[in-house]
Amino acid sequence: MSNNTLTITDNRTGQTYEVPINDETIKAIDLRQVRVQADDFGLMTYDPGFTNTASCKSRITYIDGDKGILEYRGYPIEQLAEQSSFLEVAYLLIFGVLPTVDQLAHWEQRIMRHTYIHENLTDLLKTFRYDAHPMGILVSAIAAMSTLHPEAKQVHDSEVRLKQIYRILGKLPTVAAFAYRHRIGRPYNYPDSTLGYAGNFLYMLDFMGQSNYQVNPVLAHALDVLFILHADHEQNCSTSAMRGIASSEADPYSSMAGAAAALYGPLHGGANEAVLRMLREIGSVANIPGFIERVKKREVRLMGFGHRVYKNYDPRARIIKKIAYEVFEVTQKNPLLDIAIELERIALEDDYFISRKLYPNVDFYSGIIYQAMGFPEDMFPVLFALGRAPGWLAQWVEMVDDPDQKISRPRQIYLGERGRDYVAMERR
Ligand code: CMC
């Protein structure tokens, strides 16, 4: 008998089954042979929230949640944050290798050539109310882009796919900047591709006709690093949404609109916004112990803490904490930082958090930096989305090319009524 198998005994029947183990995993479908009667459906697994189900094989991002390790294509996040650039990381995620000088120049040039958006899309953005949440605008704009590029439906054509990747990475910052300018009632700034990815984005957000306008290089670099830190995180909620929608062969814009919608929620990419609200509500270091008590009574969650995968310090949070100080050299120090640092200190000494292995995650400090840079809170999840876009695209390409993948279609355990007769209205 091979050692790489699992022997299962069904105590209902006494029958024994042997299922193969590959990559520390058994195939859920192998359990279907486990049945009491020949015409039974067979055994399934029940896993709400997919806490222990691998939905794909991937070569993009490696996380060791117990050790706090994050690698993109095998390269540690710390080295990429220190030495790489966001567009280089995007290339790495999508193609699996670091680009040569020429490949990177070509890649950057193609993406920056696609920063202009169709005027129809600009007109659409203008129809939103002045106080529309920019994440709602972003989700809608990405979905609307599918109507402008109908050839994107050819998801099995790698050339067509690449074109959409250039377009999406190029246009997302423009849509995000226009959404921001719309809410503050200022004219839109058209892209300047000479300024680099993050620099151009800051320019589109800020420029007001000054003759001596210059993008601050420290802030552009900080934003670039923040984008790198958010670029991929394997099968998180939004990426799973991207894969799930794209599994029906929907075009990448429609799939990515769904991914961005999943990111919007406060338990995922909306957490950075929620952290800021929480820190403001706490108000001062003196109020922290009282707040921690409320968390422990389960009245509120400590936003920016805890993670489905990390049971150790999120390596991204450590890097972000460092960047915060670089940004504060340029902007003023955000007074909420003192509250955050003390909150972290107290939480990490408290048994409630220790026993549950709850540590700061990527969102705990990112909002403090964004706020110091002048972003309104509702733009925070949009910044997360810009950073995550290459990850969504890399995972999409991997999925489309994966012969194991099928349309995403989970099973259920049906517990409802059966076989009822319809009751006429007058008899209810
Ligand atoms: N504050 C207080 N208690 C918490 C928190 C928190 N932030 N997170 C988890 N717990 C407790 C939870 O109540 C549970 O306790 P018990 O076992 O006694 O019932 C235990 O820790 C396990 O939590 P869980 O909800 O089963 O864990 P999960 O893996 O389903 O949830 C999470 C992960 C990120 C949704 C959750 O930790 C959370 O809600 N955190 C706050 C929101 C947040 O910061 N989200 C950003 C995640 S990182 C960026 C991203 O990828 O989106």
XYZ file of C-alpha atoms and ligand atoms in Angstrom:
480
model
C 0.000 0.000 0.000
C 1.356 3.443 -0.949
C 2.091 5.771 1.953
C 0.640 8.757 0.165
C -2.929 7.780 0.811
C -5.608 8.305 3.386
C -7.618 5.358 4.584
C -11.158 6.205 5.557
C -13.462 3.861 7.390
C -17.167 4.636 7.141
C -18.511 3.479 10.497
C -22.033 3.417 9.107
C -21.120 0.544 6.815
C -17.728 -0.654 8.031
C -16.449 -0.103 4.510
C -12.873 1.176 4.032
C -11.741 3.509 1.259
C -8.273 4.601 0.252
C -7.864 8.016 -1.315
C -4.626 9.495 -2.692
C -2.899 12.416 -0.958
C -1.123 14.882 -3.252
C 0.366 18.196 -2.102
C -1.020 17.551 1.412
C -4.505 17.485 -0.063
C -7.178 14.959 -0.846
C -9.585 15.567 -3.684
C -13.054 16.341 -2.378
C -14.533 14.382 -5.293
C -12.780 11.225 -4.024
C -15.165 11.288 -1.059
C -18.152 10.785 -3.327
C -17.481 7.057 -3.457
C -18.296 6.957 0.274
C -21.967 6.034 0.399
C -24.343 3.803 2.347
C -26.699 2.829 -0.461
C -25.567 2.411 -4.056
C -27.880 5.226 -5.169
C -26.771 7.716 -2.459
C -25.232 10.961 -3.673
C -22.039 10.258 -1.737
C -20.076 12.142 0.898
C -19.293 15.855 0.552
C -17.285 18.276 2.684
C -18.945 21.250 4.418
C -16.714 24.310 4.495
C -18.479 27.679 4.791
C -16.024 30.467 4.065
C -13.625 27.914 2.509
C -11.448 27.805 5.608
C -9.833 24.510 4.623
C -10.533 24.065 0.942
C -7.970 24.684 -1.802
C -9.846 25.968 -4.843
C -6.873 25.959 -7.201
C -3.209 25.169 -7.672
C -1.229 28.379 -7.952
C 2.367 29.480 -8.511
C 1.848 33.178 -7.813
C 1.872 33.999 -4.104
C 3.152 31.992 -1.158
C 2.026 32.764 2.383
C 3.140 31.021 5.558
C 0.638 32.495 7.976
C 2.238 30.971 11.074
C 5.671 32.353 10.295
C 4.467 35.653 8.785
C 6.059 34.997 5.362
C 4.776 36.499 2.116
C 6.447 35.889 -1.260
C 5.416 36.865 -4.781
C 6.666 34.249 -7.262
C 9.169 33.179 -4.613
C 10.596 36.651 -3.907
C 10.154 37.891 -0.291
C 7.862 40.896 0.033
C 10.532 42.728 2.067
C 13.012 42.612 -0.864
C 10.411 43.647 -3.413
C 9.234 46.563 -1.254
C 12.811 47.692 -0.781
C 14.215 47.220 -4.293
C 11.465 46.832 -6.870
C 8.745 49.076 -8.298
C 5.006 48.499 -8.516
C 4.978 47.985 -12.283
C 7.921 45.603 -12.076
C 6.057 43.631 -9.403
C 2.967 43.625 -11.637
C 5.098 42.109 -14.425
C 6.515 39.554 -12.010
C 3.072 38.515 -10.787
C 1.620 38.181 -14.263
C 4.571 36.609 -16.135
C 6.252 34.800 -13.245
C 9.757 36.226 -13.814
C 11.524 39.520 -13.192
C 11.738 41.532 -16.425
C 14.955 42.522 -18.203
C 15.637 46.245 -18.701
C 14.029 46.157 -22.160
C 11.050 44.084 -21.057
C 10.369 46.454 -18.166
C 10.683 49.544 -20.371
C 8.263 48.037 -22.901
C 5.822 46.961 -20.166
C 5.821 50.385 -18.515
C 5.445 52.118 -21.857
C 2.456 49.932 -22.844
C 0.686 50.513 -19.542
C 1.329 54.262 -19.466
C 0.080 54.464 -23.079
C -3.283 53.224 -21.815
C -3.847 55.753 -19.054
C -6.361 57.825 -21.020
C -9.950 56.690 -20.611
C -12.713 56.850 -23.200
C -14.667 60.128 -23.029
C -17.876 58.097 -22.700
C -16.463 56.730 -19.453
C -15.575 60.253 -18.308
C -19.169 61.297 -19.043
C -20.429 58.320 -17.062
C -18.299 59.310 -14.055
C -19.844 62.770 -14.161
C -23.307 61.310 -13.650
C -22.555 60.155 -10.103
C -23.717 62.298 -7.187
C -21.067 64.539 -5.639
C -20.992 62.407 -2.485
C -20.959 59.001 -4.206
C -18.527 56.616 -2.534
C -15.514 56.392 -4.893
C -15.466 52.614 -4.491
C -19.020 52.481 -5.882
C -17.822 54.641 -8.772
C -14.780 52.405 -9.345
C -16.847 49.200 -9.354
C -19.315 50.729 -11.831
C -16.577 52.166 -14.046
C -14.727 48.855 -14.298
C -17.971 47.089 -15.253
C -18.743 49.819 -17.799
C -15.312 49.349 -19.401
C -16.445 45.934 -20.655
C -18.955 47.708 -22.916
C -16.145 49.783 -24.443
C -13.884 46.815 -25.182
C -16.161 43.988 -26.328
C -13.264 41.986 -27.787
C -12.219 41.329 -24.174
C -14.689 38.431 -24.224
C -12.070 36.401 -26.125
C -10.562 35.222 -22.891
C -8.706 32.303 -24.445
C -6.724 34.555 -26.802
C -3.529 35.475 -24.949
C -2.878 38.556 -27.133
C -6.355 39.917 -26.412
C -5.856 39.163 -22.740
C -2.588 41.074 -22.642
C -4.223 44.090 -24.267
C -6.875 44.175 -21.523
C -4.150 43.898 -18.884
C -2.411 47.000 -20.295
C -5.727 48.794 -20.421
C -6.849 47.899 -16.926
C -3.540 48.715 -15.233
C -3.288 51.936 -17.254
C -6.819 53.178 -16.772
C -7.602 52.296 -13.155
C -5.599 55.196 -11.638
C -7.303 57.598 -14.050
C -10.766 56.376 -13.063
C -9.811 56.575 -9.370
C -8.414 60.098 -9.750
C -11.461 61.273 -11.695
C -13.756 59.794 -9.029
C -11.850 61.805 -6.425
C -11.879 65.047 -8.449
C -15.591 64.576 -9.086
C -16.445 64.480 -5.401
C -14.429 67.602 -4.647
C -15.908 69.393 -7.658
C -12.643 70.041 -9.450
C -11.851 69.587 -13.146
C -10.287 66.292 -14.133
C -6.568 66.214 -14.892
C -5.676 64.143 -17.919
C -2.785 61.708 -17.395
C 0.866 62.626 -17.795
C 2.668 59.385 -18.606
C 6.110 60.919 -18.049
C 5.537 61.032 -14.295
C 5.604 57.299 -13.600
C 2.711 55.209 -12.297
C 2.278 56.542 -8.752
C 3.560 60.015 -9.704
C 1.000 60.375 -12.484
C -1.734 59.251 -10.119
C -0.777 61.865 -7.519
C -0.609 64.489 -10.266
C -4.119 63.647 -11.524
C -5.414 63.931 -7.962
C -3.669 67.150 -7.015
C -2.743 69.372 -9.934
C -4.540 72.716 -9.940
C -2.770 74.594 -12.726
C 0.331 75.581 -10.708
C 3.196 76.567 -13.019
C 5.813 75.020 -10.716
C 3.866 71.843 -9.844
C 6.039 68.886 -8.913
C 5.044 65.495 -7.601
C 6.660 64.890 -4.225
C 9.077 61.971 -4.843
C 8.858 60.704 -1.253
C 5.067 60.471 -1.424
C 5.148 58.904 -4.909
C 7.654 56.318 -3.672
C 5.602 55.600 -0.532
C 2.482 55.066 -2.627
C 4.402 52.818 -5.025
C 5.561 50.667 -2.090
C 2.031 50.559 -0.655
C 0.786 49.325 -4.029
C 3.486 46.607 -4.008
C 2.380 45.464 -0.549
C -1.218 45.128 -1.740
C -0.445 43.594 -5.136
C -1.484 40.020 -4.384
C -2.497 37.864 -1.470
C -3.435 34.533 -3.046
C -7.036 33.322 -2.649
C -8.525 36.177 -0.612
C -12.194 37.138 -0.897
C -11.827 39.513 -3.878
C -9.420 37.265 -5.780
C -11.728 34.301 -5.237
C -14.559 36.489 -6.575
C -12.412 37.331 -9.619
C -11.679 33.665 -10.261
C -15.263 32.649 -9.534
C -16.786 35.132 -11.967
C -14.109 34.578 -14.624
C -14.670 30.814 -14.368
C -17.853 31.367 -16.399
C -15.595 32.942 -19.079
C -16.911 36.429 -18.335
C -14.629 39.194 -19.655
C -11.953 40.532 -17.262
C -13.716 43.879 -16.709
C -16.914 42.217 -15.504
C -14.904 39.805 -13.369
C -12.810 42.591 -11.915
C -15.876 44.707 -11.131
C -17.005 41.762 -8.981
C -13.582 41.483 -7.375
C -13.577 45.205 -6.559
C -17.083 44.874 -5.092
C -15.837 42.076 -2.833
C -12.925 44.259 -1.780
C -15.288 47.088 -0.818
C -16.553 45.318 2.330
C -15.215 46.339 5.766
C -13.911 42.857 6.538
C -11.659 43.028 3.465
C -10.394 46.134 1.630
C -12.782 48.450 3.440
C -10.998 47.692 6.721
C -8.473 50.526 6.274
C -11.346 53.006 6.181
C -12.908 51.343 9.235
C -9.603 51.532 11.154
C -9.501 55.308 10.773
C -13.086 55.668 11.962
C -12.249 53.433 14.931
C -9.112 55.405 15.862
C -11.048 58.653 15.688
C -13.818 57.191 17.817
C -11.260 56.098 20.442
C -10.011 59.692 20.340
C -7.143 59.505 22.826
C -4.650 57.067 24.320
C -6.524 57.290 27.637
C -9.635 55.735 26.065
C -7.827 52.640 24.742
C -8.331 50.314 27.747
C -12.083 50.999 27.677
C -12.175 50.289 23.952
C -10.257 47.006 24.382
C -12.826 45.930 26.983
C -15.602 46.570 24.448
C -13.741 44.435 21.893
C -13.416 41.621 24.424
C -17.139 41.846 25.189
C -17.647 41.465 21.418
C -19.440 44.794 21.153
C -16.971 45.931 18.481
C -14.113 44.430 16.443
C -10.605 45.758 16.613
C -10.398 46.733 12.967
C -7.046 46.175 11.268
C -6.392 43.184 13.531
C -6.689 39.499 12.751
C -6.412 37.610 9.513
C -7.738 34.374 8.097
C -4.232 33.257 7.118
C -1.736 35.160 9.271
C -1.486 33.881 12.807
C 1.587 36.031 13.279
C 2.536 39.646 12.556
C 1.464 40.483 8.989
C 4.806 41.216 7.234
C 3.098 43.970 5.243
C 2.075 45.790 8.431
C 5.720 45.838 9.553
C 6.845 47.470 6.283
C 3.962 49.952 6.316
C 4.814 51.059 9.843
C 8.297 51.956 8.554
C 6.971 53.869 5.542
C 4.707 55.879 7.833
C 7.713 57.615 9.333
C 9.117 58.466 5.857
C 5.791 60.002 4.883
C 5.531 61.968 8.125
C 8.876 63.614 7.282
C 7.037 65.279 4.403
C 3.514 65.613 5.755
C 2.759 66.335 9.359
C 2.703 63.407 11.731
C -0.777 61.953 11.922
C -1.877 62.277 15.586
C -3.803 59.009 15.202
C -0.454 57.187 14.953
C 0.120 57.489 18.713
C -3.283 55.938 19.381
C -2.574 53.134 16.877
C 0.840 52.324 18.364
C -0.512 52.241 21.898
C -3.535 50.218 20.800
C -1.215 47.681 19.179
C 0.997 47.540 22.273
C -1.907 46.956 24.660
C -3.623 44.448 22.363
C -0.459 42.409 21.864
C -0.091 42.030 25.638
C -3.695 40.982 26.178
C -4.621 37.332 26.447
C -7.757 37.776 24.304
C -5.579 38.692 21.313
C -2.632 36.437 22.196
C -4.756 33.312 22.552
C -6.517 33.983 19.228
C -3.260 34.943 17.496
C -4.639 38.311 16.452
C -1.948 40.679 15.133
C -2.071 43.933 13.146
C -2.778 43.313 9.466
C -1.980 45.393 6.383
C -4.875 47.741 7.028
C -3.918 48.766 10.550
C -1.354 51.394 9.511
C -2.103 52.009 5.823
C -5.037 54.349 6.497
C -2.919 56.506 8.802
C -0.445 57.062 5.958
C -3.149 57.684 3.383
C -4.786 60.227 5.665
C -1.485 62.028 6.269
C -1.043 62.173 2.481
C -4.403 63.938 2.246
C -6.622 61.131 0.971
C -10.197 61.169 2.293
C -11.142 57.953 4.077
C -13.462 56.664 1.401
C -10.555 56.675 -1.079
C -8.617 54.120 1.019
C -10.287 51.004 -0.414
C -9.809 52.484 -3.889
C -6.066 52.646 -3.231
C -6.188 49.016 -2.109
C -7.945 48.136 -5.391
C -5.302 49.899 -7.509
C -2.618 47.926 -5.728
C -4.481 44.598 -5.957
C -5.279 44.906 -9.680
C -2.148 43.056 -10.953
C -2.836 40.233 -8.507
C -6.401 39.861 -9.760
C -5.113 39.831 -13.332
C -2.307 37.357 -12.636
C -4.761 35.003 -10.926
C -7.213 35.392 -13.803
C -4.566 34.499 -16.413
C -3.427 31.528 -14.336
C -6.996 30.309 -14.007
C -7.877 30.659 -17.681
C -4.784 28.625 -18.630
C -5.334 25.955 -15.967
C -6.788 22.762 -17.486
C -7.990 21.637 -14.030
C -10.335 24.609 -13.647
C -14.056 24.393 -14.223
C -16.921 26.793 -13.732
C -17.069 27.648 -10.050
C -20.111 25.947 -8.634
C -20.136 24.828 -4.989
C -22.544 22.305 -3.557
C -24.935 22.894 -0.667
C -26.507 20.927 2.145
C -30.205 21.357 1.590
C -32.123 21.580 4.873
C -35.357 23.108 3.628
C -38.851 21.770 2.976
C -39.608 19.274 0.215
C -42.576 18.367 -1.918
C -45.095 20.929 -0.597
C -48.345 21.601 -2.443
C -48.956 25.186 -3.513
C -51.551 26.891 -1.258
C -53.996 29.277 -2.921
C -53.801 32.867 -1.628
C -57.260 32.823 0.036
C -56.323 29.746 2.096
C -53.098 31.105 3.692
N -11.256 41.968 16.764
C -11.708 41.183 17.779
N -11.810 39.846 17.703
C -11.442 39.265 16.573
C -10.958 40.009 15.474
C -10.872 41.402 15.613
N -10.411 42.168 14.608
N -10.661 39.178 14.452
C -10.949 37.957 14.887
N -11.411 37.992 16.170
C -11.784 36.852 17.022
C -13.155 36.310 16.635
O -14.175 36.915 17.396
C -12.985 34.844 16.943
O -13.078 34.687 18.342
P -13.815 33.371 18.951
O -13.010 32.219 18.471
O -13.767 33.567 20.433
O -15.199 33.393 18.399
C -11.528 34.553 16.583
O -10.846 35.810 16.736
C -11.342 34.059 15.164
O -11.925 35.021 14.276
P -12.739 34.680 12.968
O -13.721 35.766 12.712
O -13.248 33.276 13.020
O -11.556 34.721 11.896
P -11.745 34.815 10.336
O -10.545 34.157 9.768
O -13.079 34.325 9.898
O -11.727 36.387 10.086
C -11.003 38.569 9.620
C -10.626 37.092 9.607
C -9.883 39.365 8.926
C -12.306 38.782 8.812
C -11.189 39.049 11.065
O -9.981 38.885 11.784
C -11.671 40.488 11.161
O -12.879 40.747 11.083
N -10.732 41.480 11.315
C -11.098 42.872 11.321
C -11.289 43.370 9.905
C -9.969 43.545 9.188
O -9.039 44.122 9.713
N -9.921 43.070 7.927
C -8.740 43.223 7.086
C -8.110 41.919 6.764
S -6.457 42.126 6.075
C -6.700 42.900 4.546
C -7.428 42.067 3.581
O -6.841 41.107 3.061
O -8.582 42.380 3.295
